Structure formats: C-alpha cells, structure tokens
Short mmCIF file of C-alpha atoms in Angstrom, two decimals:
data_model
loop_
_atom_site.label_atom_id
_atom_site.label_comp_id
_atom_site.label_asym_id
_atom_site.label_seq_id
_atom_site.Cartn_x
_atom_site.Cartn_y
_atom_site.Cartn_z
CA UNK R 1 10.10 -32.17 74.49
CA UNK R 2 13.56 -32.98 75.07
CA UNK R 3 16.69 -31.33 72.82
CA UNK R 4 18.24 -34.28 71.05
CA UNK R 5 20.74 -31.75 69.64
CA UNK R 6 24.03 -33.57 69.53
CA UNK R 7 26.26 -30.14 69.54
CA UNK R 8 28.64 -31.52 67.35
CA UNK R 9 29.62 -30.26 63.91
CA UNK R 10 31.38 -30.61 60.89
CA UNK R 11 32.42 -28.07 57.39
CA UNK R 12 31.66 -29.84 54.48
CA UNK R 13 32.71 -28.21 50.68
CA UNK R 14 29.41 -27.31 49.17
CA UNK R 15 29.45 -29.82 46.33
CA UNK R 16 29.56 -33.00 48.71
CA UNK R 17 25.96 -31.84 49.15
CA UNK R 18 25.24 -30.58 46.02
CA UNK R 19 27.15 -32.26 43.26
CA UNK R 20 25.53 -29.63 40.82
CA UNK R 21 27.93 -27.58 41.55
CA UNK R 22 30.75 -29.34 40.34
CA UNK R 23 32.39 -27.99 37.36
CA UNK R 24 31.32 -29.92 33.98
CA UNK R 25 31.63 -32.57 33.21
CA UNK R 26 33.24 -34.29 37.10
CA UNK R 27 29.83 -34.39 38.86
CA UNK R 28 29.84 -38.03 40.87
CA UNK R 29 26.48 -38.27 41.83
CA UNK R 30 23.26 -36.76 40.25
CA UNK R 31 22.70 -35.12 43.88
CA UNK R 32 25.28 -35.36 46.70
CA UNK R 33 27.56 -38.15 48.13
CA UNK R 34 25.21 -39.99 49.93
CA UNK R 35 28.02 -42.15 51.43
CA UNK R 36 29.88 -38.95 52.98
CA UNK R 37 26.69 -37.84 54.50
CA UNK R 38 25.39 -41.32 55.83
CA UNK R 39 28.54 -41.56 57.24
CA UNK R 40 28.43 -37.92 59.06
CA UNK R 41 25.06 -38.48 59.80
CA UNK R 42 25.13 -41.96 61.35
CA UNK R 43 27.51 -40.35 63.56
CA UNK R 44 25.62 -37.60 64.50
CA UNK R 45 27.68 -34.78 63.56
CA UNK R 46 25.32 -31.82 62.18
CA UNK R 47 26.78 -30.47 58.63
CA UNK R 48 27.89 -27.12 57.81
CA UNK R 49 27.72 -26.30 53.91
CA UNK R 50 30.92 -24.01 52.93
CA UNK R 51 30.16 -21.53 50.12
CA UNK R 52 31.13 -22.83 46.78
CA UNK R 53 33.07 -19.73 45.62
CA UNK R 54 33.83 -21.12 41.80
CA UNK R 55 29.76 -20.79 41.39
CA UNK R 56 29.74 -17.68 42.78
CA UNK R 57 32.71 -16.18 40.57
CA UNK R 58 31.76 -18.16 37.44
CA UNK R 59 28.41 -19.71 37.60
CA UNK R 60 27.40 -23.22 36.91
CA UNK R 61 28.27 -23.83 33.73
CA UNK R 62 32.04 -22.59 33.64
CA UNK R 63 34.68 -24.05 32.22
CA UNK R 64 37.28 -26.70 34.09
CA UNK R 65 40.39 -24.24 35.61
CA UNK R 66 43.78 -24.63 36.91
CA UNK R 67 44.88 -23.42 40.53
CA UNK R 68 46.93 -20.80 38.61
CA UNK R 69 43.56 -19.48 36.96
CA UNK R 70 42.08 -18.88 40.61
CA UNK R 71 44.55 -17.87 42.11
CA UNK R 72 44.14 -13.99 41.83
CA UNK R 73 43.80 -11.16 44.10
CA UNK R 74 40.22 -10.77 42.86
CA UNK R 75 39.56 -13.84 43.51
CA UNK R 76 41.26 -14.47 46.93
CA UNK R 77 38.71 -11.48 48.35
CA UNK R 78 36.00 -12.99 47.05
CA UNK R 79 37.15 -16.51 49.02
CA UNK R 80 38.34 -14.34 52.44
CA UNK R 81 34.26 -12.80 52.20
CA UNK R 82 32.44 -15.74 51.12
CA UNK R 83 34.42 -17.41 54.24
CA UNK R 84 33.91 -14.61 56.79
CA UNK R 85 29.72 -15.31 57.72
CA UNK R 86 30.67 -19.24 58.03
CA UNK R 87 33.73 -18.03 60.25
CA UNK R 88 31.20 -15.89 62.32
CA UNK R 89 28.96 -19.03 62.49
CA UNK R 90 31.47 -21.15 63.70
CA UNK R 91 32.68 -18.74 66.35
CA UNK R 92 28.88 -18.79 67.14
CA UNK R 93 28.52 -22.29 67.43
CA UNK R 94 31.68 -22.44 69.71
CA UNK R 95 30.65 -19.81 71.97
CA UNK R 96 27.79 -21.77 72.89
CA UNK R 97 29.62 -25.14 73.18
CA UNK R 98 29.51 -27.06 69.82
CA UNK R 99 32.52 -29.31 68.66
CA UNK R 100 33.48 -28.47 65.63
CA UNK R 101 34.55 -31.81 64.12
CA UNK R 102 36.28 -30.78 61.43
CA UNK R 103 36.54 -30.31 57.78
CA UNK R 104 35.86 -32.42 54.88
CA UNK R 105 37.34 -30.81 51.34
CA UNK R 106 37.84 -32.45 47.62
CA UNK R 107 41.01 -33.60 46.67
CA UNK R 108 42.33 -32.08 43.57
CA UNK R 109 40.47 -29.19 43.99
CA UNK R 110 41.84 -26.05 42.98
CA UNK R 111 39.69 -24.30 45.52
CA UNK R 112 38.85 -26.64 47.89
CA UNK R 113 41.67 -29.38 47.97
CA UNK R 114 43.34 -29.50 51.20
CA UNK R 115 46.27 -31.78 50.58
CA UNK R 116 46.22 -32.08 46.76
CA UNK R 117 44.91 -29.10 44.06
CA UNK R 118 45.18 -29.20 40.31
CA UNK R 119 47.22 -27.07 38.91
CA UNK R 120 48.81 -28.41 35.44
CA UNK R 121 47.41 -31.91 37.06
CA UNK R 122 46.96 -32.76 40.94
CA UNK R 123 50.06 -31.59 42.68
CA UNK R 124 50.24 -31.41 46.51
CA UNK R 125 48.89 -28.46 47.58
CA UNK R 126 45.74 -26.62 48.91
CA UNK R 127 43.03 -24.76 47.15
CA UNK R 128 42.89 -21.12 46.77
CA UNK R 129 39.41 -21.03 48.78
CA UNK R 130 41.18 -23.88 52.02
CA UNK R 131 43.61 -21.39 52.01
CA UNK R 132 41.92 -18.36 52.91
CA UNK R 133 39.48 -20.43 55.14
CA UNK R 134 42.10 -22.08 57.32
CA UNK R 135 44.24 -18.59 57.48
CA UNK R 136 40.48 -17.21 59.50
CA UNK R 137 40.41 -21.06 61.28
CA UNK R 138 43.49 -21.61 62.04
CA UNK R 139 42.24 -24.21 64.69
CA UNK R 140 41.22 -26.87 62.02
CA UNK R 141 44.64 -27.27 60.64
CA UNK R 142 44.89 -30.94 60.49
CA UNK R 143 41.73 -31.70 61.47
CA UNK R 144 40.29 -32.65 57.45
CA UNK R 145 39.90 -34.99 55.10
CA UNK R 146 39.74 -34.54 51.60
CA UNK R 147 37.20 -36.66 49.00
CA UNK R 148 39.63 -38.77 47.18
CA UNK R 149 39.54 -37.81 43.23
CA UNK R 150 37.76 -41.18 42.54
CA UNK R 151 35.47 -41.19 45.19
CA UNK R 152 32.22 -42.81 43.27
CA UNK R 153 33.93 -44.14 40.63
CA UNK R 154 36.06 -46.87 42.21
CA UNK R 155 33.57 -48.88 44.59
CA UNK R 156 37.43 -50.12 46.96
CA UNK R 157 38.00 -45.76 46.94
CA UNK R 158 34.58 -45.31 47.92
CA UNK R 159 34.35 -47.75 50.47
CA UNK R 160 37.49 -47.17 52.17
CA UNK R 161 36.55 -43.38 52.47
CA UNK R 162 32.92 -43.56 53.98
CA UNK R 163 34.84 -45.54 56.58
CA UNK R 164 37.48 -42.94 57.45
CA UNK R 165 34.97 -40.24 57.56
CA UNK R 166 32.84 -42.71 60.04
CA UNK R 167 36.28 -42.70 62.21
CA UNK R 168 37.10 -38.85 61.37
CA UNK R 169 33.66 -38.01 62.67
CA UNK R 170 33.59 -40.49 65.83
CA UNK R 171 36.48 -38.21 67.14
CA UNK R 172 36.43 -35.39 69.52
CA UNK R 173 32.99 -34.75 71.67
CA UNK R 174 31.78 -37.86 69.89
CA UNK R 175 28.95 -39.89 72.17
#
C-alpha cells in the first residue's frame, strides 16, 4: 500500500470543528463549518484541532465574556499549558517534514481572534489564547486567517471566505 499522506498541515480553533463549543447563544452551524473544512480538505491540508480553553475554564454552558474578563494571569497559564502539547506536536510534525500551513482563528474572539477580539465590542486586537500560542509559534505570525464574525449568516461573507481559505491553504508545500 502506498502512503497518500500529503504532509501538509493546518491549526484550526476548536469550534470550526465543533461549533458546540461556542459560547451560547453564537453557534453557526449545528456541527462544524463545513465550508472551512471542505475547503482545507479539498486542498489536502490535514487539520489540527487547537484546545478550546473557554470550555476548559468555564464549561459549555458559560456565559458570553469580554477580552478584559479573560484576560487574567489564571487564565493566561491555563492558555500557555493547554498550548504547550499542540506546540510539541507541531515541533513533531516539523521534525519529520510536514508544512505547517498555517492558522485559521475566529474573528472577534476574545480568545481566539487574531486580528479582531471583543472587548466592550470587536476592537482590533488578538485573543488572550492567539496570544500565548503565537508567543510559543512565533513562526506563524502572519500566516492566519480569522472566520469573519458573520461567517454562516451572510451567504456573500461565507462565500468569499471558503475561497480565501481554498487560496490560504493552496500556499506553501501545496501539490
């Protein structure tokens, strides 16, 4: 049997494949976003699932926060060690000879925005959680994409998104 692997790879927030994560009441999609994936999929970039560290310090059904309300010592060493076995992974992959793609965040995130967060309302900015991953991956700096904020909702957003991600992901060590 031959190894179809394509060695390529991309970091994908953990509710663009599980939208049940999403803090109440701005899921998009009963499941994932099914464009985001065709799109990284169709290119044949493997995806990595980050941690979602809002679940993990406040469980599925907390309440909407600001950036301000994450952004706490406590809650800045949870990010750096929820971040640290995907940084290991990543090394790992890289060692052997993957590409690592890139990154796709949420916009208006307060954890995982990467040019816009909410804080008061979306402000420029990156999210508490992009923050301490970049600072351990300092090689993805520019290499992202966020989910625009109404990604499912407008069908034009939508559209023009799964398309950027198609180009994002056709970039380096593409076939």
């Amino acid at each position: 049997m031959t190894d179809r692997r394509g060695r390529r790879l991309i970091l994908l927030a953990h509710c663009i494949l599980n939208q049940n994560a999403v803090v109440q009441p701005l899921a998009r999609a009963p499941a994932a976003l099914e464009g985001v994936l065709r799109s990284c999929l169709d290119a044949g970039v493997g995806l990595v699932q980050l941690p979602c560290p809002e679940m993990a310090a406040r469980g599925p059904e907390r309440a909407p926060d600001e950036r301000r309300g994450y952004d706490t010592p406590a809650y800045r060493a949870l990010c750096r060690d929820l971040a640290a076995p995907l940084v290991a992974q990543v090394r790992a992959y890289e060692r052997a000879g993957y590409t690592i793609v890139g990154l796709i965040g949420i916009g208006n995130s307060p954890s995982c925005g990467l040019e816009t967060t909410h804080d008061g309302g979306a402000r420029p900015g990156r999210g508490v959680f992009m923050e301490e991953l970049l600072a351990q991956l300092p090689e993805l700096e520019g290499r992202y994409l966020e989910v625009p904020r109404r990604y499912g909702e407008d069908p034009e957003v939508t559209a023009a998104f799964d398309r950027e991600v198609r180009r994002f992901c056709a970039g380096p060590g593409s076939r």
